[in-house]
PDB file of C-alpha atoms in Angstrom:
ATOM      1  CA  GLN A   1       2.529  17.703  31.370  1.00 65.00           C
ATOM      2  CA  LYS A   2       0.873  20.254  33.892  1.00 73.00           C
ATOM      3  CA  GLU A   3      -2.168  19.434  35.899  1.00 90.00           C
ATOM      4  CA  VAL A   4      -4.249  22.441  34.426  1.00 94.00           C
ATOM      5  CA  GLU A   5      -2.643  24.986  31.491  1.00 95.00           C
ATOM      6  CA  GLN A   6      -4.013  28.049  30.898  1.00 94.00           C
ATOM      7  CA  ASN A   7      -1.969  30.426  28.376  1.00 86.00           C
ATOM      8  CA  SER A   8      -0.537  33.119  30.531  1.00 81.00           C
ATOM      9  CA  GLY A   9      -1.356  36.139  28.261  1.00 82.00           C
ATOM     10  CA  PRO A  10      -1.314  38.623  27.991  1.00 91.00           C
ATOM     11  CA  LEU A  11      -4.409  38.982  26.265  1.00 95.00           C
ATOM     12  CA  SER A  12      -5.859  42.274  24.784  1.00 96.00           C
ATOM     13  CA  VAL A  13      -9.301  42.676  23.967  1.00 96.00           C
ATOM     14  CA  PRO A  14     -11.177  45.916  22.788  1.00 97.00           C
ATOM     15  CA  GLU A  15     -13.796  46.895  24.927  1.00 97.00           C
ATOM     16  CA  GLY A  16     -16.903  45.627  23.865  1.00 97.00           C
ATOM     17  CA  ALA A  17     -15.699  42.833  22.446  1.00 97.00           C
ATOM     18  CA  ILE A  18     -15.636  39.241  23.561  1.00 97.00           C
ATOM     19  CA  ALA A  19     -12.853  37.682  25.370  1.00 97.00           C
ATOM     20  CA  SER A  20     -12.420  34.176  25.319  1.00 97.00           C
ATOM     21  CA  LEU A  21     -10.137  32.318  27.914  1.00 97.00           C
ATOM     22  CA  ASN A  22      -9.153  28.533  27.717  1.00 96.00           C
ATOM     23  CA  CYS A  23      -7.597  26.128  30.188  1.00 96.00           C
ATOM     24  CA  THR A  24      -7.279  22.742  29.322  1.00 96.00           C
ATOM     25  CA  TYR A  25      -6.530  19.764  32.045  1.00 95.00           C
ATOM     26  CA  SER A  26      -5.161  16.248  32.300  1.00 93.00           C
ATOM     27  CA  ASP A  27      -7.081  14.159  35.132  1.00 90.00           C
ATOM     28  CA  ARG A  28     -10.024  12.469  33.563  1.00 91.00           C
ATOM     29  CA  GLY A  29     -11.883  12.016  36.592  1.00 87.00           C
ATOM     30  CA  SER A  30     -12.411  15.784  37.459  1.00 89.00           C
ATOM     31  CA  GLN A  31     -15.497  16.409  38.041  1.00 88.00           C
ATOM     32  CA  SER A  32     -15.830  20.231  39.304  1.00 91.00           C
ATOM     33  CA  PHE A  33     -14.628  23.287  37.440  1.00 94.00           C
ATOM     34  CA  PHE A  34     -14.110  27.178  38.428  1.00 96.00           C
ATOM     35  CA  TRP A  35     -13.488  30.477  37.236  1.00 97.00           C
ATOM     36  CA  TYR A  36     -11.600  33.167  39.559  1.00 98.00           C
ATOM     37  CA  ARG A  37     -10.699  36.568  39.045  1.00 98.00           C
ATOM     38  CA  GLN A  38      -7.663  38.208  40.508  1.00 97.00           C
ATOM     39  CA  TYR A  39      -7.083  41.730  40.414  1.00 97.00           C
ATOM     40  CA  SER A  40      -3.355  42.978  41.010  1.00 94.00           C
ATOM     41  CA  GLY A  41      -2.821  42.750  44.664  1.00 92.00           C
ATOM     42  CA  LYS A  42      -5.865  40.878  45.867  1.00 95.00           C
ATOM     43  CA  SER A  43      -7.343  37.535  46.154  1.00 96.00           C
ATOM     44  CA  PRO A  44      -9.144  35.391  44.170  1.00 97.00           C
ATOM     45  CA  GLU A  45     -12.820  35.975  43.710  1.00 97.00           C
ATOM     46  CA  LEU A  46     -14.738  32.905  42.617  1.00 95.00           C
ATOM     47  CA  ILE A  47     -17.098  33.882  39.408  1.00 96.00           C
ATOM     48  CA  MET A  48     -18.023  31.107  37.862  1.00 95.00           C
ATOM     49  CA  PHE A  49     -18.380  27.327  38.080  1.00 94.00           C
ATOM     50  CA  ILE A  50     -19.577  24.663  35.902  1.00 94.00           C
ATOM     51  CA  TYR A  51     -20.117  20.638  36.732  1.00 91.00           C
ATOM     52  CA  SER A  52     -21.648  19.316  33.715  1.00 90.00           C
ATOM     53  CA  ASN A  53     -20.654  19.360  29.847  1.00 94.00           C
ATOM     54  CA  GLY A  54     -21.996  22.311  27.820  1.00 95.00           C
ATOM     55  CA  ASP A  55     -22.418  26.007  28.380  1.00 96.00           C
ATOM     56  CA  LYS A  56     -23.511  27.586  31.704  1.00 96.00           C
ATOM     57  CA  GLU A  57     -24.388  31.359  31.453  1.00 97.00           C
ATOM     58  CA  ASP A  58     -24.283  34.116  34.437  1.00 96.00           C
ATOM     59  CA  GLY A  59     -24.907  37.750  33.133  1.00 97.00           C
ATOM     60  CA  ARG A  60     -22.125  38.707  30.592  1.00 97.00           C
ATOM     61  CA  PHE A  61     -19.874  35.556  31.626  1.00 98.00           C
ATOM     62  CA  THR A  62     -20.294  32.008  30.221  1.00 98.00           C
ATOM     63  CA  ALA A  63     -18.578  28.772  30.995  1.00 97.00           C
ATOM     64  CA  GLN A  64     -18.069  25.622  28.381  1.00 97.00           C
ATOM     65  CA  LEU A  65     -17.117  22.775  29.524  1.00 96.00           C
ATOM     66  CA  ASN A  66     -16.269  19.381  27.328  1.00 96.00           C
ATOM     67  CA  LYS A  67     -15.071  16.743  29.299  1.00 94.00           C
ATOM     68  CA  ALA A  68     -14.269  14.633  26.598  1.00 95.00           C
ATOM     69  CA  SER A  69     -11.784  17.029  25.102  1.00 95.00           C
ATOM     70  CA  GLN A  70     -10.660  18.089  28.840  1.00 96.00           C
ATOM     71  CA  TYR A  71     -11.180  21.519  27.948  1.00 95.00           C
ATOM     72  CA  VAL A  72     -13.148  24.301  30.076  1.00 97.00           C
ATOM     73  CA  SER A  73     -13.774  28.121  28.724  1.00 97.00           C
ATOM     74  CA  LEU A  74     -14.952  31.237  29.799  1.00 98.00           C
ATOM     75  CA  LEU A  75     -16.246  33.487  27.578  1.00 98.00           C
ATOM     76  CA  ILE A  76     -17.060  37.228  28.817  1.00 98.00           C
ATOM     77  CA  ARG A  77     -18.943  39.541  26.292  1.00 98.00           C
ATOM     78  CA  ASP A  78     -19.331  43.255  26.449  1.00 98.00           C
ATOM     79  CA  SER A  79     -15.673  43.092  28.046  1.00 97.00           C
ATOM     80  CA  GLN A  80     -14.960  46.535  30.287  1.00 97.00           C
ATOM     81  CA  PRO A  81     -11.781  47.842  31.339  1.00 96.00           C
ATOM     82  CA  SER A  82     -13.263  46.264  35.433  1.00 96.00           C
ATOM     83  CA  ASP A  83     -12.502  43.398  33.686  1.00 97.00           C
ATOM     84  CA  SER A  84      -9.323  43.408  33.666  1.00 97.00           C
ATOM     85  CA  ALA A  85      -7.398  41.098  35.975  1.00 97.00           C
ATOM     86  CA  THR A  86      -5.822  37.402  35.634  1.00 97.00           C
ATOM     87  CA  TYR A  87      -8.442  34.745  35.485  1.00 97.00           C
ATOM     88  CA  LEU A  88      -7.724  31.388  37.100  1.00 97.00           C
ATOM     89  CA  CYS A  89      -9.014  28.186  35.918  1.00 97.00           C
ATOM     90  CA  ALA A  90      -9.473  25.459  38.830  1.00 95.00           C
ATOM     91  CA  VAL A  91      -9.843  21.931  38.519  1.00 93.00           C
ATOM     92  CA  THR A  92     -10.670  19.156  40.965  1.00 87.00           C
ATOM     93  CA  GLY A  93      -7.915  16.402  41.383  1.00 76.00           C
ATOM     94  CA  ALA A  94      -6.960  14.203  43.870  1.00 72.00           C
ATOM     95  CA  GLN A  95      -9.283  15.667  46.726  1.00 76.00           C
ATOM     96  CA  LYS A  96      -7.618  18.868  45.813  1.00 84.00           C
ATOM     97  CA  LEU A  97      -8.473  22.030  44.019  1.00 89.00           C
ATOM     98  CA  VAL A  98      -5.782  22.316  41.265  1.00 91.00           C
ATOM     99  CA  PHE A  99      -5.360  25.653  39.848  1.00 94.00           C
ATOM    100  CA  GLY A 100      -3.839  26.666  36.454  1.00 95.00           C
ATOM    101  CA  GLN A 101      -1.404  29.832  36.470  1.00 94.00           C
ATOM    102  CA  GLY A 102      -4.135  32.063  35.225  1.00 95.00           C
ATOM    103  CA  THR A 103      -4.271  34.275  32.036  1.00 96.00           C
ATOM    104  CA  ARG A 104      -3.949  37.924  32.244  1.00 96.00           C
ATOM    105  CA  LEU A 105      -6.200  40.075  30.610  1.00 97.00           C
ATOM    106  CA  THR A 106      -6.315  43.754  29.602  1.00 97.00           C
ATOM    107  CA  ILE A 107      -9.554  45.219  28.374  1.00 97.00           C
ATOM    108  CA  ASN A 108      -8.498  48.523  25.906  1.00 94.00           C
ATOM    109  CA  PRO A 109     -10.587  51.382  26.294  1.00 90.00           C
TER     110      PRO A 109
ATOM    111  CA  LYS B   1     -22.530  37.566  55.767  1.00 71.00           C
ATOM    112  CA  ALA B   2     -19.127  38.244  56.432  1.00 83.00           C
ATOM    113  CA  GLY B   3     -16.252  36.489  54.136  1.00 94.00           C
ATOM    114  CA  VAL B   4     -13.343  34.978  55.133  1.00 97.00           C
ATOM    115  CA  THR B   5     -10.806  36.505  56.959  1.00 98.00           C
ATOM    116  CA  GLN B   6      -7.352  36.229  58.125  1.00 98.00           C
ATOM    117  CA  THR B   7      -4.898  37.854  60.359  1.00 97.00           C
ATOM    118  CA  PRO B   8      -2.309  38.957  60.049  1.00 97.00           C
ATOM    119  CA  ARG B   9      -2.451  40.800  56.559  1.00 97.00           C
ATOM    120  CA  TYR B  10       1.217  41.629  56.650  1.00 97.00           C
ATOM    121  CA  LEU B  11       4.547  39.890  57.963  1.00 97.00           C
ATOM    122  CA  ILE B  12       8.205  40.552  57.838  1.00 98.00           C
ATOM    123  CA  LYS B  13       9.668  37.851  59.834  1.00 97.00           C
ATOM    124  CA  THR B  14      13.544  36.922  59.488  1.00 97.00           C
ATOM    125  CA  ARG B  15      15.441  33.452  58.726  1.00 98.00           C
ATOM    126  CA  GLY B  16      14.757  30.445  61.257  1.00 98.00           C
ATOM    127  CA  GLN B  17      11.785  32.085  62.886  1.00 98.00           C
ATOM    128  CA  GLN B  18       8.437  30.744  62.404  1.00 98.00           C
ATOM    129  CA  VAL B  19       5.037  32.097  61.955  1.00 98.00           C
ATOM    130  CA  THR B  20       1.346  31.559  62.510  1.00 98.00           C
ATOM    131  CA  LEU B  21      -1.385  32.752  60.328  1.00 98.00           C
ATOM    132  CA  SER B  22      -4.924  32.807  61.330  1.00 98.00           C
ATOM    133  CA  CYS B  23      -8.316  32.559  59.061  1.00 98.00           C
ATOM    134  CA  SER B  24     -11.801  32.637  60.211  1.00 98.00           C
ATOM    135  CA  PRO B  25     -14.159  30.787  57.282  1.00 97.00           C
ATOM    136  CA  ILE B  26     -17.632  32.115  56.560  1.00 96.00           C
ATOM    137  CA  SER B  27     -20.074  31.360  59.163  1.00 94.00           C
ATOM    138  CA  GLY B  28     -21.444  28.179  58.248  1.00 92.00           C
ATOM    139  CA  HIS B  29     -18.431  26.635  56.319  1.00 92.00           C
ATOM    140  CA  ARG B  30     -16.620  23.862  57.737  1.00 92.00           C
ATOM    141  CA  SER B  31     -13.941  23.457  55.100  1.00 93.00           C
ATOM    142  CA  VAL B  32     -10.904  25.212  55.189  1.00 95.00           C
ATOM    143  CA  SER B  33      -8.228  25.065  52.768  1.00 95.00           C
ATOM    144  CA  TRP B  34      -4.703  26.962  52.609  1.00 97.00           C
ATOM    145  CA  TYR B  35      -2.971  27.858  49.650  1.00 97.00           C
ATOM    146  CA  GLN B  36       0.773  29.201  48.622  1.00 97.00           C
ATOM    147  CA  GLN B  37       1.081  32.010  45.660  1.00 97.00           C
ATOM    148  CA  THR B  38       4.034  32.912  44.699  1.00 94.00           C
ATOM    149  CA  PRO B  39       4.561  34.675  41.147  1.00 89.00           C
ATOM    150  CA  GLY B  40       6.893  31.823  40.037  1.00 85.00           C
ATOM    151  CA  GLN B  41       4.432  29.072  41.375  1.00 88.00           C
ATOM    152  CA  GLY B  42       1.192  30.583  41.084  1.00 90.00           C
ATOM    153  CA  LEU B  43      -1.205  29.121  43.314  1.00 94.00           C
ATOM    154  CA  GLN B  44      -0.511  26.009  44.866  1.00 94.00           C
ATOM    155  CA  PHE B  45      -2.074  23.944  47.443  1.00 94.00           C
ATOM    156  CA  LEU B  46      -1.486  23.254  51.406  1.00 96.00           C
ATOM    157  CA  PHE B  47      -4.068  21.255  53.256  1.00 94.00           C
ATOM    158  CA  GLU B  48      -7.611  21.427  53.881  1.00 94.00           C
ATOM    159  CA  TYR B  49      -9.554  20.735  56.889  1.00 95.00           C
ATOM    160  CA  PHE B  50     -12.507  19.703  57.615  1.00 93.00           C
ATOM    161  CA  SER B  51     -14.520  18.844  61.095  1.00 92.00           C
ATOM    162  CA  GLU B  52     -10.860  19.574  62.816  1.00 94.00           C
ATOM    163  CA  THR B  53      -9.280  16.870  60.658  1.00 94.00           C
ATOM    164  CA  GLN B  54      -6.713  17.380  57.740  1.00 94.00           C
ATOM    165  CA  ARG B  55      -8.053  15.779  54.749  1.00 90.00           C
ATOM    166  CA  ASN B  56      -5.458  16.352  51.930  1.00 90.00           C
ATOM    167  CA  LYS B  57      -2.123  17.651  52.312  1.00 93.00           C
ATOM    168  CA  GLY B  58       0.011  19.002  49.316  1.00 92.00           C
ATOM    169  CA  ASN B  59       3.625  18.832  48.839  1.00 93.00           C
ATOM    170  CA  PHE B  60       5.141  20.757  51.088  1.00 96.00           C
ATOM    171  CA  PRO B  61       7.739  20.094  53.597  1.00 96.00           C
ATOM    172  CA  GLY B  62       6.851  19.053  57.273  1.00 96.00           C
ATOM    173  CA  ARG B  63       7.651  22.774  58.365  1.00 97.00           C
ATOM    174  CA  PHE B  64       4.249  23.883  57.067  1.00 98.00           C
ATOM    175  CA  SER B  65       1.275  22.383  59.200  1.00 97.00           C
ATOM    176  CA  GLY B  66      -1.705  23.210  60.068  1.00 97.00           C
ATOM    177  CA  ARG B  67      -4.699  23.138  62.739  1.00 97.00           C
ATOM    178  CA  GLN B  68      -8.684  23.673  62.607  1.00 98.00           C
ATOM    179  CA  PHE B  69     -10.585  24.260  65.763  1.00 97.00           C
ATOM    180  CA  SER B  70     -13.760  23.454  66.937  1.00 96.00           C
ATOM    181  CA  ASN B  71     -15.417  26.788  65.708  1.00 95.00           C
ATOM    182  CA  SER B  72     -14.095  26.167  62.022  1.00 95.00           C
ATOM    183  CA  ARG B  73     -11.262  28.537  62.980  1.00 97.00           C
ATOM    184  CA  SER B  74      -8.126  27.441  61.206  1.00 98.00           C
ATOM    185  CA  GLU B  75      -4.283  28.368  61.438  1.00 98.00           C
ATOM    186  CA  MET B  76      -1.463  27.626  59.709  1.00 98.00           C
ATOM    187  CA  ASN B  77       2.246  27.194  60.820  1.00 98.00           C
ATOM    188  CA  VAL B  78       5.641  27.809  59.104  1.00 98.00           C
ATOM    189  CA  SER B  79       8.762  27.008  61.233  1.00 96.00           C
ATOM    190  CA  THR B  80      12.208  27.659  60.742  1.00 97.00           C
ATOM    191  CA  LEU B  81      11.511  30.183  57.783  1.00 98.00           C
ATOM    192  CA  GLU B  82      13.326  30.257  54.683  1.00 97.00           C
ATOM    193  CA  LEU B  83      13.651  33.127  51.882  1.00 97.00           C
ATOM    194  CA  GLY B  84      11.492  30.654  49.546  1.00 96.00           C
ATOM    195  CA  ASP B  85       8.828  31.077  52.018  1.00 97.00           C
ATOM    196  CA  SER B  86       7.843  34.403  50.822  1.00 97.00           C
ATOM    197  CA  ALA B  87       4.588  34.267  49.667  1.00 97.00           C
ATOM    198  CA  LEU B  88       1.165  35.573  49.851  1.00 98.00           C
ATOM    199  CA  TYR B  89      -0.887  33.122  51.478  1.00 98.00           C
ATOM    200  CA  LEU B  90      -4.596  32.565  51.129  1.00 98.00           C
ATOM    201  CA  CYS B  91      -6.886  30.558  53.132  1.00 97.00           C
ATOM    202  CA  ALA B  92     -10.214  30.089  51.462  1.00 96.00           C
ATOM    203  CA  SER B  93     -13.666  28.124  52.843  1.00 95.00           C
ATOM    204  CA  SER B  94     -16.381  26.135  51.814  1.00 92.00           C
ATOM    205  CA  VAL B  95     -19.420  24.563  53.025  1.00 88.00           C
ATOM    206  CA  LEU B  96     -18.663  21.218  52.587  1.00 75.00           C
ATOM    207  CA  ALA B  97     -15.393  19.027  51.319  1.00 70.00           C
ATOM    208  CA  GLY B  98     -15.279  16.664  48.461  1.00 67.00           C
ATOM    209  CA  GLU B  99     -17.056  15.940  45.395  1.00 62.00           C
ATOM    210  CA  PRO B 100     -18.842  17.449  43.542  1.00 62.00           C
ATOM    211  CA  TYR B 101     -16.546  19.922  44.946  1.00 63.00           C
ATOM    212  CA  ASN B 102     -18.040  23.120  46.890  1.00 73.00           C
ATOM    213  CA  GLU B 103     -17.222  26.239  45.821  1.00 89.00           C
ATOM    214  CA  GLN B 104     -14.146  28.074  47.693  1.00 93.00           C
ATOM    215  CA  PHE B 105     -14.242  31.612  48.658  1.00 95.00           C
ATOM    216  CA  PHE B 106     -10.992  33.129  49.370  1.00 97.00           C
ATOM    217  CA  GLY B 107     -10.166  35.138  52.405  1.00 98.00           C
ATOM    218  CA  PRO B 108      -7.937  38.334  51.169  1.00 98.00           C
ATOM    219  CA  GLY B 109      -4.532  36.762  52.123  1.00 98.00           C
ATOM    220  CA  THR B 110      -1.741  37.453  54.267  1.00 98.00           C
ATOM    221  CA  ARG B 111       1.505  38.459  52.738  1.00 97.00           C
ATOM    222  CA  LEU B 112       4.609  36.656  54.257  1.00 98.00           C
ATOM    223  CA  THR B 113       7.946  38.396  53.849  1.00 97.00           C
ATOM    224  CA  VAL B 114      11.040  36.890  54.972  1.00 98.00           C
ATOM    225  CA  LEU B 115      14.235  38.865  55.197  1.00 97.00           C
TER     226      LEU B 115
END
């Protein structure tokens, strides 16, 4: 079992809709959870982090964490073509940051 | 505030050679982590340095090494290059290290091609 699992996609969402990205992790001791966005040919950019169970909102982005289910998600409201990218989930474990393989998101105009 | 910088941005080497990559963290950040990114394996953790000490190391052979200087700048070295070392090498910095894990900010990366 991979430490951090994401659906590789591609996930295709119409412009203006809500994009929902999911991530599960195996280490119950993980305390910190991050979402990075990576455009093709670029480096990852931190867009959200969450440490406590529940929801955390920042503009059009909402991160959701459920430690009991070992599940973290990212919602993108009012999706824009500029949101098209690969989204990487990262979870702390064994004193390091472990990344999922990423979900490729495409927003269709 | 300037972001994380990495040099060089691109490198072409041949098998058997060695290479040194450099990373300058965001001002005030004391922790530097290195990652290898390939299409097949994704982002893989190499090592983390904090206050000139290696805190953690990933599952990479001893050919991969690193160090951190007193000004928090870091270098990583790969000796006896293999074709499979071709990848994007990313450096990330954070203020501190350890849980609750400080947010890491990535540099632009160094694209290494081994021929």
